[in-house]
mmCIF file of C-alpha atoms and ligand atoms in Angstrom:
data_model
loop_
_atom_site.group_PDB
_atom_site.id
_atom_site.type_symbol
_atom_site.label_atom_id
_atom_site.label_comp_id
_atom_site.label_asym_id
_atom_site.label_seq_id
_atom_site.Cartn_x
_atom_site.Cartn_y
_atom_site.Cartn_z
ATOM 1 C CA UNK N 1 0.000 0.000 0.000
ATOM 2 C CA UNK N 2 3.106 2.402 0.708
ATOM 3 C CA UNK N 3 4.722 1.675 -2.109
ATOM 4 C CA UNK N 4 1.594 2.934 -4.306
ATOM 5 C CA UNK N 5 0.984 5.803 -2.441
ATOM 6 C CA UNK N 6 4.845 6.307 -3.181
ATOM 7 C CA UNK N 7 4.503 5.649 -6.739
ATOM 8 C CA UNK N 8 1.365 8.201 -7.128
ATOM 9 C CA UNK N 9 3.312 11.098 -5.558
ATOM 10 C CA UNK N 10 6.374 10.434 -7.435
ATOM 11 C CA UNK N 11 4.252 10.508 -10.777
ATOM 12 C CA UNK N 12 5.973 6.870 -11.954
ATOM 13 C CA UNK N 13 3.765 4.683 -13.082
ATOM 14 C CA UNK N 14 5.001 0.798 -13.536
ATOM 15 C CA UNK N 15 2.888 -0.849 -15.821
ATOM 16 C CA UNK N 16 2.817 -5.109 -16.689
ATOM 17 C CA UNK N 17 4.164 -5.941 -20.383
ATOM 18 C CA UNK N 18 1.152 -6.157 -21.900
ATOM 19 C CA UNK N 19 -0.350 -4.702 -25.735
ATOM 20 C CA UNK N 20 -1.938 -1.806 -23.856
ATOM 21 C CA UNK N 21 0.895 -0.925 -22.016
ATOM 22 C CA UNK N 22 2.958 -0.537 -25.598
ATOM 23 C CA UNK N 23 0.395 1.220 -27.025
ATOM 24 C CA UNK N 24 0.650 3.827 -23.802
ATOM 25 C CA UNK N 25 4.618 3.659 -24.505
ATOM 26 C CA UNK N 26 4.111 4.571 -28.065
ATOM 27 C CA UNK N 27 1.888 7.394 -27.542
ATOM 28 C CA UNK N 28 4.291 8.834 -24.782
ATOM 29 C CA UNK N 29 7.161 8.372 -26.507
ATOM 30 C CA UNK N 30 5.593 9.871 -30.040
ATOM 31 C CA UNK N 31 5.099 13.237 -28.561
ATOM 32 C CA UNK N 32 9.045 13.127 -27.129
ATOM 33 C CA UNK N 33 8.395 11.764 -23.859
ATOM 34 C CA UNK N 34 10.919 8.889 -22.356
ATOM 35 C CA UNK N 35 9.932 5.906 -21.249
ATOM 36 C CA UNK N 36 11.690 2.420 -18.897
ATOM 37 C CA UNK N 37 11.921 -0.929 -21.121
ATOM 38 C CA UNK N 38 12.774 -4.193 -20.689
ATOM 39 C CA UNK N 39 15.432 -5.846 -23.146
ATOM 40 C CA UNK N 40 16.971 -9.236 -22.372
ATOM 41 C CA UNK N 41 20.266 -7.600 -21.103
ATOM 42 C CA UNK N 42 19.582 -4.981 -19.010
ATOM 43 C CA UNK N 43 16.228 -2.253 -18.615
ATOM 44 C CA UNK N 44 16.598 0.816 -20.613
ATOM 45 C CA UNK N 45 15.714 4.059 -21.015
ATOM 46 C CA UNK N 46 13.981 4.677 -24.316
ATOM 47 C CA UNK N 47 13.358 7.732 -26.320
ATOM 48 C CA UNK N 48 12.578 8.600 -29.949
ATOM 49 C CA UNK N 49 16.107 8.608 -31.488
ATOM 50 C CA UNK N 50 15.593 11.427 -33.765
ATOM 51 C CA UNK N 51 13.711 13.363 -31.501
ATOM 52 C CA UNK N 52 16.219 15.966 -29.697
ATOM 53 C CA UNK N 53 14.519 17.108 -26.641
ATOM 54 C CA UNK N 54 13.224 13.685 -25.720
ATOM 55 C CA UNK N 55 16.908 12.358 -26.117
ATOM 56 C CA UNK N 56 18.012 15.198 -23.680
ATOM 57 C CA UNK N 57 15.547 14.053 -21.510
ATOM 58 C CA UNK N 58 16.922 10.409 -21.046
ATOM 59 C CA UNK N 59 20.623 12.571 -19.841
ATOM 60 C CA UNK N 60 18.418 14.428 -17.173
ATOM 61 C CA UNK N 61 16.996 11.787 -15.765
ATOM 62 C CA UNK N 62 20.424 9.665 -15.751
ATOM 63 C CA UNK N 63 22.288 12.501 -14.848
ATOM 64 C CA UNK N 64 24.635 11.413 -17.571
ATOM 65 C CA UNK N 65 27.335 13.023 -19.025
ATOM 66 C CA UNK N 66 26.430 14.955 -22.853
ATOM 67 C CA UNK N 67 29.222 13.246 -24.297
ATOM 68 C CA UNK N 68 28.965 9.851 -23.422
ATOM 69 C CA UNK N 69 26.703 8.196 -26.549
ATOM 70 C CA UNK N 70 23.758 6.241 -26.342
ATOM 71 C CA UNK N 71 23.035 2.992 -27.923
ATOM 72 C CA UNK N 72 20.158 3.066 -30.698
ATOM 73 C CA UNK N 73 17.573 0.209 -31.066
ATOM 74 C CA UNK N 74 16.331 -0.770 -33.974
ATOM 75 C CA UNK N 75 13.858 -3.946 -34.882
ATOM 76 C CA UNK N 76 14.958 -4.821 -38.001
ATOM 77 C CA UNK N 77 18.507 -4.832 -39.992
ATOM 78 C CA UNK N 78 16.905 -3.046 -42.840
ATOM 79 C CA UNK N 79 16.314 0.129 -39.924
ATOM 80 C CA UNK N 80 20.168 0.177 -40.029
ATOM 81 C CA UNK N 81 20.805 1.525 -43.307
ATOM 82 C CA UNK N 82 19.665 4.994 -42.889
ATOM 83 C CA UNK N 83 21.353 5.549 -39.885
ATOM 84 C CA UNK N 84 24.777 4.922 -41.005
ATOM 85 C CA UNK N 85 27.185 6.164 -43.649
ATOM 86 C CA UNK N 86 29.215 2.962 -44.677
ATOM 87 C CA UNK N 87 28.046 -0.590 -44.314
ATOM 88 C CA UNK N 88 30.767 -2.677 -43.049
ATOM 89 C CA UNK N 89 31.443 -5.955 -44.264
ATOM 90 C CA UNK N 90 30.981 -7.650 -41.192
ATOM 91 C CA UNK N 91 27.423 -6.499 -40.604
ATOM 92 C CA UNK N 92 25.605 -8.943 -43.142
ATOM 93 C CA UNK N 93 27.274 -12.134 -41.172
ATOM 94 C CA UNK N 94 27.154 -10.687 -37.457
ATOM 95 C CA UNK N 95 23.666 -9.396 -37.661
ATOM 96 C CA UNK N 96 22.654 -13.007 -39.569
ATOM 97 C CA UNK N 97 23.900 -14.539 -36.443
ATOM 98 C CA UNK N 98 23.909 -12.540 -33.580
ATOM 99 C CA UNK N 99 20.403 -10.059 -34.036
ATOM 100 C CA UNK N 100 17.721 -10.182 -32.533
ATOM 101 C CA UNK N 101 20.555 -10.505 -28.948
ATOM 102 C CA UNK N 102 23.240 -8.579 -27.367
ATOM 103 C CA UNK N 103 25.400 -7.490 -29.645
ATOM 104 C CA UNK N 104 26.285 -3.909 -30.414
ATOM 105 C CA UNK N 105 27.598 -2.809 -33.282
ATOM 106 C CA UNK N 106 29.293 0.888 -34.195
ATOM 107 C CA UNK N 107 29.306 2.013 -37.338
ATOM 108 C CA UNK N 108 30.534 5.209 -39.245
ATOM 109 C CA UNK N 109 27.024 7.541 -38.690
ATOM 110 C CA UNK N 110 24.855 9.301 -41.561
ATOM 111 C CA UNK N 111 24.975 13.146 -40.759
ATOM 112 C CA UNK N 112 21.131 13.287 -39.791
ATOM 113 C CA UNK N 113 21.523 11.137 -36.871
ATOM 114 C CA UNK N 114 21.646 13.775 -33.806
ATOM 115 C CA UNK N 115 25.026 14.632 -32.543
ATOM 116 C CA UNK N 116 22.836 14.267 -28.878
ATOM 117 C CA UNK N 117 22.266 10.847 -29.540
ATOM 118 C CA UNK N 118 25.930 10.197 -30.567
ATOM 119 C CA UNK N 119 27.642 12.670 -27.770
ATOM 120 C CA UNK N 120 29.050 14.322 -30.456
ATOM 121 C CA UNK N 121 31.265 11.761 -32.321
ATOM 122 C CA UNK N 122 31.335 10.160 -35.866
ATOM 123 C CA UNK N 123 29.908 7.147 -34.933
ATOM 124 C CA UNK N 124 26.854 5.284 -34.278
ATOM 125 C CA UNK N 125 26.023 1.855 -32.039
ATOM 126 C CA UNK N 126 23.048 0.130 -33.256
ATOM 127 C CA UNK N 127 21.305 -3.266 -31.922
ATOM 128 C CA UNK N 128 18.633 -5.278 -32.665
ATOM 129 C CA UNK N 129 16.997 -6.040 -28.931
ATOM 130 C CA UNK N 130 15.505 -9.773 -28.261
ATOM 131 C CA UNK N 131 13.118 -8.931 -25.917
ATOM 132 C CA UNK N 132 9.488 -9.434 -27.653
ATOM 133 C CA UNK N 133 7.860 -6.536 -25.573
ATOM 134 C CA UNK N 134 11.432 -4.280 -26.865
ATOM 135 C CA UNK N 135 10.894 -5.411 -30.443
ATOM 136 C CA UNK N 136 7.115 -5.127 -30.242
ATOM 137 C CA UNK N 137 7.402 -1.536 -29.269
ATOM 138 C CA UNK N 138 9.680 -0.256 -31.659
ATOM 139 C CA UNK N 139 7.927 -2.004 -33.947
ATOM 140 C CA UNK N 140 4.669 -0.057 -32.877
ATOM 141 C CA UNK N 141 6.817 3.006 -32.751
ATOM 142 C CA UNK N 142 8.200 2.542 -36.429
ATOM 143 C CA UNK N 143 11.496 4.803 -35.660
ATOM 144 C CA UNK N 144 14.573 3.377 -34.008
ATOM 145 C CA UNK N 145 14.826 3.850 -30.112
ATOM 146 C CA UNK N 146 18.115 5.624 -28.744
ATOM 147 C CA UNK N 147 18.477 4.228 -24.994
ATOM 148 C CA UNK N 148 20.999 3.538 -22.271
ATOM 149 C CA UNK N 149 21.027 1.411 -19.178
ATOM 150 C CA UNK N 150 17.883 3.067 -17.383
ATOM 151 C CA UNK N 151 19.972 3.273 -13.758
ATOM 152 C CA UNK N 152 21.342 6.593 -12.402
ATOM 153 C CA UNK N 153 24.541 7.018 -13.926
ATOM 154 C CA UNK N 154 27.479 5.129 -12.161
ATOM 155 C CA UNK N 155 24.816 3.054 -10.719
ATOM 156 C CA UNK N 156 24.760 -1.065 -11.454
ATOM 157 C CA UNK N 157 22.383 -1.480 -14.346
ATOM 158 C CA UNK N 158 19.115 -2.547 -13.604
ATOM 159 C CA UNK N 159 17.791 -6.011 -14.139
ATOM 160 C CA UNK N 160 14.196 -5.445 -12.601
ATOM 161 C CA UNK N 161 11.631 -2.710 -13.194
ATOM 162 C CA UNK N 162 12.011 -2.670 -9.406
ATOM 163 C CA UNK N 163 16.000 -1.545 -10.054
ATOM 164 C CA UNK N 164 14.739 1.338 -12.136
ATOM 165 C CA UNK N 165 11.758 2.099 -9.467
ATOM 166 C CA UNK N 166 14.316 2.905 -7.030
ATOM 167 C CA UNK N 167 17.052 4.637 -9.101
ATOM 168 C CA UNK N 168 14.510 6.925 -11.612
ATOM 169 C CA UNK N 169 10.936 6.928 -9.756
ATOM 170 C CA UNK N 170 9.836 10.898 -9.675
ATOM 171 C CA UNK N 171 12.387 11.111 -12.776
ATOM 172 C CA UNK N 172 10.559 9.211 -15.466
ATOM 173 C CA UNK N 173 6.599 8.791 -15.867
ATOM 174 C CA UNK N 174 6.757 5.298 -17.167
ATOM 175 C CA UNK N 175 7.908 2.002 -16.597
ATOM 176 C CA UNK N 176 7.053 -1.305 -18.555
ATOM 177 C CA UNK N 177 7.579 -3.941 -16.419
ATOM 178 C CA UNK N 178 8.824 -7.132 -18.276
ATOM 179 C CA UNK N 179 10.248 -9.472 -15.075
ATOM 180 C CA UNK N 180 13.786 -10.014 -14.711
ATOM 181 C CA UNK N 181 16.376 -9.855 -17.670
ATOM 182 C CA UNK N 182 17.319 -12.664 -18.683
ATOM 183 C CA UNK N 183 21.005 -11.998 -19.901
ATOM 184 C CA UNK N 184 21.669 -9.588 -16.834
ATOM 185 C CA UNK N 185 24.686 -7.962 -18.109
ATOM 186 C CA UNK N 186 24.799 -4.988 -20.958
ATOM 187 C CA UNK N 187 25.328 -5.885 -25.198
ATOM 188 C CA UNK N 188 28.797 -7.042 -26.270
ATOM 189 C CA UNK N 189 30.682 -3.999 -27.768
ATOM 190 C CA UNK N 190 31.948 -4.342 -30.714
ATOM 191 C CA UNK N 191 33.484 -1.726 -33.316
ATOM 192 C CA UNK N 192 33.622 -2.067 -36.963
ATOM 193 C CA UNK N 193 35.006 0.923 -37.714
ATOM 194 C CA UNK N 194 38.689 0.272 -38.204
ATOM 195 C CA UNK N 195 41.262 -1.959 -40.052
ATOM 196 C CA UNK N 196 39.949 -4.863 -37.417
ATOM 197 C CA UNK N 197 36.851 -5.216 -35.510
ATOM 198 C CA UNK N 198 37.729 -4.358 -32.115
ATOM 199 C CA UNK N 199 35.710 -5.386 -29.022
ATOM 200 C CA UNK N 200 35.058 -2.453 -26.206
ATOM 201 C CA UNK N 201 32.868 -4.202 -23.969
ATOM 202 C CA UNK N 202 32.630 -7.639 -23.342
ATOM 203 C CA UNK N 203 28.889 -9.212 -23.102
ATOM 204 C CA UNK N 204 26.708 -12.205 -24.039
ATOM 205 C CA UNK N 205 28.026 -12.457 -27.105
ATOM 206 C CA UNK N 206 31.607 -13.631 -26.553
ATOM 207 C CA UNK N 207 34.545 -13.040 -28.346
ATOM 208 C CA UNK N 208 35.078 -16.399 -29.771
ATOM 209 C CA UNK N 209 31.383 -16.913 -31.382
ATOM 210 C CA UNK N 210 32.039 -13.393 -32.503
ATOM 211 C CA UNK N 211 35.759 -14.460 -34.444
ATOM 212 C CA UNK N 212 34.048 -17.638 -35.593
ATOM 213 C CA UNK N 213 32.041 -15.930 -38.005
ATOM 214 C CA UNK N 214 34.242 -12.843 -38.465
ATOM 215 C CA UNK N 215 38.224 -13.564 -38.054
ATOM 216 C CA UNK N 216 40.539 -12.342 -35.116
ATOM 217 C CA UNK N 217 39.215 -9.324 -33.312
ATOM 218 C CA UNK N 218 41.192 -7.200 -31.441
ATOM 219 C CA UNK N 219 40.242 -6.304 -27.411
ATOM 220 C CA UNK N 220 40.092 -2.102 -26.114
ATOM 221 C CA UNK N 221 42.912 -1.963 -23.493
ATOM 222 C CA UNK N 222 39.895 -0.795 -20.799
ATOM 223 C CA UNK N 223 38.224 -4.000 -21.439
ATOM 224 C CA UNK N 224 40.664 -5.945 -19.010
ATOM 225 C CA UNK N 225 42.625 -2.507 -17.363
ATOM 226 C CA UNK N 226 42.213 0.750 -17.090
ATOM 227 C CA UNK N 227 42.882 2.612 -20.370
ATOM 228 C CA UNK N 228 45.509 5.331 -21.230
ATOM 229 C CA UNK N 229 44.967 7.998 -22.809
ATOM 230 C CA UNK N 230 41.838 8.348 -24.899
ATOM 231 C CA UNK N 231 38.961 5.386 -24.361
ATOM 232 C CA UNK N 232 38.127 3.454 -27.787
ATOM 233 C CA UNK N 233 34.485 4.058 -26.097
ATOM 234 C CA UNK N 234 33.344 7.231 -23.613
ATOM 235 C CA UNK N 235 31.622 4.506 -21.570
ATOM 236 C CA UNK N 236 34.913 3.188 -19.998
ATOM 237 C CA UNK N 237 36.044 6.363 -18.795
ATOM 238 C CA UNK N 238 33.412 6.569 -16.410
ATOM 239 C CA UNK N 239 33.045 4.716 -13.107
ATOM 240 C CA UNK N 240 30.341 1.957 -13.577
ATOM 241 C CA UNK N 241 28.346 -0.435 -11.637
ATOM 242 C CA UNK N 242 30.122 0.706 -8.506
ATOM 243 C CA UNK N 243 28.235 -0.631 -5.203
ATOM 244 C CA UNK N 244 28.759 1.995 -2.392
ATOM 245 C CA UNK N 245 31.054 -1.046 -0.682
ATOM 246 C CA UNK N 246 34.764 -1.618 -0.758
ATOM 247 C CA UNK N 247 35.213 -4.194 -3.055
ATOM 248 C CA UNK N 248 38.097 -6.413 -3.507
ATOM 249 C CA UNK N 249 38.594 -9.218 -6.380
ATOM 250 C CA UNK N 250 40.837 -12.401 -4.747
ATOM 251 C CA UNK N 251 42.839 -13.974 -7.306
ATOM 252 C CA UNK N 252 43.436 -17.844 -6.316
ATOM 253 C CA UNK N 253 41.532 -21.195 -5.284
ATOM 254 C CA UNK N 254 38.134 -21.520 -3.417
ATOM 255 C CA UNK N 255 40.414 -22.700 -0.840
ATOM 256 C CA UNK N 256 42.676 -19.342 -0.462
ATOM 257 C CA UNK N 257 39.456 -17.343 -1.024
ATOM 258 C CA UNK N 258 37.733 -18.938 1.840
ATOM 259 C CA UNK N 259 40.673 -18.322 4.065
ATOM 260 C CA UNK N 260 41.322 -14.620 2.722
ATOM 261 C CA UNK N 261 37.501 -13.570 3.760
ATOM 262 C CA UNK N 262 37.907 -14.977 7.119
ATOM 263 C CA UNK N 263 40.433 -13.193 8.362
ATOM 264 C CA UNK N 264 40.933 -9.881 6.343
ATOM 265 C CA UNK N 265 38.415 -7.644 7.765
ATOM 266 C CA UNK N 266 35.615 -8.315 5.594
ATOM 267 C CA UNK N 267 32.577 -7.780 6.394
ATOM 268 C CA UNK N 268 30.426 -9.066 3.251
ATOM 269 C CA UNK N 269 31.440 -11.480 0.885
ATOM 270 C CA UNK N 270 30.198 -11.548 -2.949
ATOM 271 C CA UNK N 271 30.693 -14.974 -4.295
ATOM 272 C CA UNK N 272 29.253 -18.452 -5.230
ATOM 273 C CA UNK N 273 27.039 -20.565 -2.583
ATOM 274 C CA UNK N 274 29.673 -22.905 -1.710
ATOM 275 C CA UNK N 275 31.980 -19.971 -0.782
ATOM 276 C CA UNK N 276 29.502 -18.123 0.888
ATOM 277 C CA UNK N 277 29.050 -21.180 2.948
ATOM 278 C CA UNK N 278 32.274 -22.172 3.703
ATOM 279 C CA UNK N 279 33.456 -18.218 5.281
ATOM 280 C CA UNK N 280 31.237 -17.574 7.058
ATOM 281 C CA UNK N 281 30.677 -14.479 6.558
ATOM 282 C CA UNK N 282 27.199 -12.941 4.888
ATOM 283 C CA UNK N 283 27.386 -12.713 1.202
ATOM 284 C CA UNK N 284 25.488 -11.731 -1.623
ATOM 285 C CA UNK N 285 25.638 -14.824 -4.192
ATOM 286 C CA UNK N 286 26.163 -15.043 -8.027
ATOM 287 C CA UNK N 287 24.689 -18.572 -8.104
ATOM 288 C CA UNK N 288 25.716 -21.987 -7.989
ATOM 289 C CA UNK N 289 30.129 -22.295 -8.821
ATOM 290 C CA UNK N 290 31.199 -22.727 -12.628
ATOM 291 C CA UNK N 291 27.799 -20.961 -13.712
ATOM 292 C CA UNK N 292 28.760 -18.142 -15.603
ATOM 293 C CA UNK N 293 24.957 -17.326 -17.053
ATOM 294 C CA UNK N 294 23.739 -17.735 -13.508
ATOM 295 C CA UNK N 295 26.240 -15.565 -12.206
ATOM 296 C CA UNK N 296 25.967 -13.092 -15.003
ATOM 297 C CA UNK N 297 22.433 -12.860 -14.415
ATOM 298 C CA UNK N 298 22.866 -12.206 -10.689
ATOM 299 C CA UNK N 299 25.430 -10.101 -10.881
ATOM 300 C CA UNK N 300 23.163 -6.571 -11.009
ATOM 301 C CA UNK N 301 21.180 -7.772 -7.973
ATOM 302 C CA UNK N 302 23.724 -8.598 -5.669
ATOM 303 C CA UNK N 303 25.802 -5.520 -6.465
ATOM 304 C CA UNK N 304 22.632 -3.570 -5.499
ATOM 305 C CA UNK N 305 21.367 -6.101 -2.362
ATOM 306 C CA UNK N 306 25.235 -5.094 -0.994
ATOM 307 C CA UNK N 307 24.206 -1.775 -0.978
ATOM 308 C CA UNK N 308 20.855 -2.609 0.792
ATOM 309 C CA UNK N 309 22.658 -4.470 3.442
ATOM 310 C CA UNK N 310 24.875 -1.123 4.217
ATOM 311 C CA UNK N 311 28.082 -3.755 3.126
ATOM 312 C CA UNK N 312 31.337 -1.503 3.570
ATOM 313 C CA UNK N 313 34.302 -4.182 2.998
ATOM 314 C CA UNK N 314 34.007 -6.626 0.731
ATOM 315 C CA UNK N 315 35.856 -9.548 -0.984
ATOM 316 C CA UNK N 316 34.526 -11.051 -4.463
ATOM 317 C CA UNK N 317 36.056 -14.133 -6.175
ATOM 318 C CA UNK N 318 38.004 -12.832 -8.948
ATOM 319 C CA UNK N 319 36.550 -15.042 -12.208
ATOM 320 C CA UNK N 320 38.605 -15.921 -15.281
ATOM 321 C CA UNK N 321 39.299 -13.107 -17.425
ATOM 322 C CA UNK N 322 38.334 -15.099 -20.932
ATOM 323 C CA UNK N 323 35.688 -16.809 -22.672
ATOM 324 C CA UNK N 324 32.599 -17.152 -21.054
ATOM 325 C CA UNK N 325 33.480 -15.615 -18.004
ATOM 326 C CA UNK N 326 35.394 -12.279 -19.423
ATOM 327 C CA UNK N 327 32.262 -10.107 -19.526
ATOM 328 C CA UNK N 328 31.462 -10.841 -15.844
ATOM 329 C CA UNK N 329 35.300 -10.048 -15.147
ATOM 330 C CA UNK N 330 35.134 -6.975 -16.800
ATOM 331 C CA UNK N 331 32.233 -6.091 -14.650
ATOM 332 C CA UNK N 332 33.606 -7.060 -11.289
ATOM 333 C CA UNK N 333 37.208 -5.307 -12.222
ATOM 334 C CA UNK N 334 35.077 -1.480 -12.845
ATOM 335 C CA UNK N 335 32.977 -1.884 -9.887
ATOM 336 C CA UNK N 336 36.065 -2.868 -8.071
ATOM 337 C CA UNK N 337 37.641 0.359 -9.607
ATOM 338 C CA UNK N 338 40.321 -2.519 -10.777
ATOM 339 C CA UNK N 339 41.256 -3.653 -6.965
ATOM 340 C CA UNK N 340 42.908 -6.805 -7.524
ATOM 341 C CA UNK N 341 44.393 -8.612 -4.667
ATOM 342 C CA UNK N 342 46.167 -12.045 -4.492
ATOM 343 C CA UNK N 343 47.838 -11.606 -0.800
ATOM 344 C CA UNK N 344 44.863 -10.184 1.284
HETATM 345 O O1 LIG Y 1 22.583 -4.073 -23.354
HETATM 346 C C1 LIG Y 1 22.753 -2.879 -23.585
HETATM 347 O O2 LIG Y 1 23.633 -2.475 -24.371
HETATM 348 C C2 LIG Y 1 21.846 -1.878 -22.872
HETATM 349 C C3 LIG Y 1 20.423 -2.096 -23.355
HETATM 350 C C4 LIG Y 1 19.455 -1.080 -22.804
HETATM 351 O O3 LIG Y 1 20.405 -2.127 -24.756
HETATM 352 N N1 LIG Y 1 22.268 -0.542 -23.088
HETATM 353 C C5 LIG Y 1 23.382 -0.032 -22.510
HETATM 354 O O4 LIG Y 1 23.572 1.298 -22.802
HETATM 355 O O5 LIG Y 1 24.137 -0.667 -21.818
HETATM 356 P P1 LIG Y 1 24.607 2.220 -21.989
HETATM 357 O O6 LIG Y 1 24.361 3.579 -22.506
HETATM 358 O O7 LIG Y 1 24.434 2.017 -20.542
HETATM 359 O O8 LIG Y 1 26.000 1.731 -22.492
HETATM 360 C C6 LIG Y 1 26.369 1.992 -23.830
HETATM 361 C C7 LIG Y 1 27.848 2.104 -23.944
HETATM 362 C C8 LIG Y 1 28.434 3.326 -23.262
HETATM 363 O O9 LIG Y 1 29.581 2.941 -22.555
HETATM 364 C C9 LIG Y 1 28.807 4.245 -24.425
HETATM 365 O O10 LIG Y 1 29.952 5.017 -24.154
HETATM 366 C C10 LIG Y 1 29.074 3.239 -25.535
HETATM 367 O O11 LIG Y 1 28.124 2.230 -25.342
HETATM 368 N N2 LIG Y 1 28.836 3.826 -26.872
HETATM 369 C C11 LIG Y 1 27.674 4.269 -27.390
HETATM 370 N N3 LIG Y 1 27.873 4.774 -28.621
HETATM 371 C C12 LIG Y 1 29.184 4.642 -28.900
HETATM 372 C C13 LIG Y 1 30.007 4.979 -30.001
HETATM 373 N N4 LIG Y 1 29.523 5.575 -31.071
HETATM 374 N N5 LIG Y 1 31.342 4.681 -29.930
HETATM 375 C C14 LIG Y 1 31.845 4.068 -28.843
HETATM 376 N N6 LIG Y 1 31.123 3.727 -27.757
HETATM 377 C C15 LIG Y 1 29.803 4.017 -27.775
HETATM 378 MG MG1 LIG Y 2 24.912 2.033 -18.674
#
C-alpha cells in the first residue's frame, strides 16, 4: 500500500508488459516523452532517437554526461541503413547470427543522426533487442529507439523494473515492467570501424562466437585494465556499476578465497554458494560455482542487495578473465575500480 501511495506522488507509473501498455509507450514516446523498457540484457531508457529534446531528456533523468553516446535500437537490420554512412562488411554475417541478442555494433554515422544521440562523435552503435515486448514496441513506434542502461549514472544497471523504481521513480513517468532480464549484463561492444573489428565491452556475445564468423578481433585496453589515454568508447572512462562497498577481487583457489575472507576484515562477501558457505561471513551470491549465465544474471542484484545491506568491505572471487566468463570479469574489475588482490 506504501509503495503505491509512493509511486502516485512520485508521478511513476510501472505498468505489466502487456499490448496496452505498448500502445501507452508509443503514444508517450511519439510526442518526445521517455519511457523504462525491458530488453533481455539490461532495462533501458527509451526515447525517440531522432527526436532531440526527448533524447536530452533520457541525460536528465540519468544525470549522464552529454558526451557519453547512447546505444540506438532498432527492430529490423533493414532500420540500419539509414542511420549509417558505410556498411561494413561484417554487418551482413554478425547481424545473420547474432540479431535479434546482445550485440552492439558501431558504425561510421549518416549526418542526420543527432550529434545528442551520438555525444558528439562520428559514430553510431546500433542493436537489434531480443526482448518481444522491446521489439514489439519499436515495432509499434516505427522509428529506431536511442536508450541507455535506465539506472542513475554510475549506478549497477538494472535487471528489474524494481532496479529502475528505485534509481529513476519521480524522474521518469513510465515504466514497462517485463520481469527479470534474462542476460543480466549490458550488449557485447563491438566496433567495426577500423582496419579490425575491435571489441570495447565484453557481453553475451563472446569473443570467440564473434571471431568464428568474423576472423581475429582485437580487445580495447579498458576492457581488461584501465585505459591510457583516450577510451576506444566514452563509456569506460566513467566509473560503472560501482556498489557503495569496498570491493576487492581475490585472485586464487576456493580454498585461499575462503581463508582470505575470514580473516581480512571483511565484512560481506560476494561470491558463489559454496563460498559463501564455507566463510562464514554474509554474502550476496552469483549462483551456484562454474555458472557463468547464472552468475551473469545475478550479478546486477547482488551488487545492489550489498548496498541494501549497508556492506562496507568486501571480498569477491576474482573469475577468469576469458571466454565465457570475461564479460562478468570486466564487470567485477570497474565496480572494483580494478582492486585486484592475491595476498589479502
Ligand atoms: O545491453 C545494452 O547495451 C543496454 C540495453 C538497454 O540495450 N544498453 C546499454 O547502454 O548498456 P549504456 O548507454 O548504458 O552503455 C552503452 C555504452 C556506453 O559505454 C557508451 O559510451 C558506448 O556504449 N557507446 C555508445 N555509442 C558509442 C560509439 N559511437 N562509440 C563508442 N562507444 C559508444
Ligand atoms: Mg549504462
Amino acid at each position: 500500500m506504501k509503495k503505491l501511495e509512493s509511486r502516485r506522488k512520485h508521478n511513476t507509473k510501472i505498468l505489466p508488459f502487456d499490448d496496452a501498455a505498448i500502445s501507452e509507450a508509443e503514444k508517450l514516446l511519439s510526442k518526445g516523452g521517455i519511457c523504462a523498457v525491458p530488453t533481455e540484457t539490461v532495462y533501458g531508457l527509451a526515447a525517440a532517437a531522432f527526436h532531440d529534446k526527448a533524447v536530452e531528456r533520457i541525460f536528465t533523468a540519468k544525470g549522464r554526461p552529454q558526451n557519453n553516446p547512447l546505444i540506438v535500437h532498432v527492430s529490423d537490420p533493414r532500420m540500419v541503413y539509414p542511420l549509417v554512412a558505410e556498411i561494413p562488411k561484417q554487418l551482413e554475417p554478425l547481424a545473420k547470427h547474432f540479431w535479434p541478442g546482445p550485440l552492439t555494433l558501431i558504425m561510421k554515422k549518416n549526418g542526420l543522426v543527432p550529434d545528442i544521440v551520438t555525444g558528439g562523435l562520428d559514430t553510431i552503435a546500433i542493436r537489434i533487442p531480443s526482448h518481444p515486448l522491446m521489439l514489439q514496441l519499436i515495432e509499434t513506434c516505427g522509428y529506431p529507439l536511442a536508450a541507455p542502461s535506465a539506472n542513475t549514472s554510475g549506478a549497477p544497471s538494472p535487471t528489474t523494473a524494481e532496479h529502475v523504481y528505485s534509481d529513476l521513480c519521480g524522474k521518469i513517468p513510465l515504466i514497462l515492467d517485463g520481469g527479470s532480464c534474462e542476460v543480466g549484463l549490458e550488449s557485447t561492444i563491438l566496433s567495426l570501424t577500423g582496419e579490425t573489428p575491435k571489441l570495447l565491452r565484453p557481453g553475451a556475445v563472446t569473443v570467440e562466437q564473434i571471431e568464428k564468423i568474423i576472423g581475429q578481433i582485437s580487445i580495447a585496453e579498458g576492457v581488461t585494465r584501465p585505459h591510457e589515454g583516450n577510451p576506444d568508447s566514452p563509456g569506460l572512462s566513467y566509473t560503472h556499476y560501482s556498489p557503495k562497498a569496498n570491493l576487492t577481487l581475490f585472485v586464487g583457489s576456493r580454498e585461499d578465497f575462503v581463508a582470505a575472507a575470514k580473516n581480512g576484515g571483511y565484512d560481506h562477501a560476494l561470491c558463489f554458494v559454496t563460498e559463501g558457505e564455507a566463510c562464514g561471513l554474509p554474502y550476496a551470491s552469483l549462483g551456484a560455482a562454474e555458472n557463468s549465465i547464472s552468475a551473469q544474471r545475478l550479478l546486477y542484484s547482488a551488487l545492489r542487495e550489498l548496498d541494501e545491506r549497508k556492506a562496507e568491505k568486501v571480498l569477491c572471487r576474482c573469475p577468469a578473465a576469458n571466454g565465457d566468463w570475461l564479460a562478468l570479469y570486466n564487470r567485477l574489475l570497474r565496480a572494483s575500480g580494478f582492486k585486484v588482490s592475491e595476498n589479502v
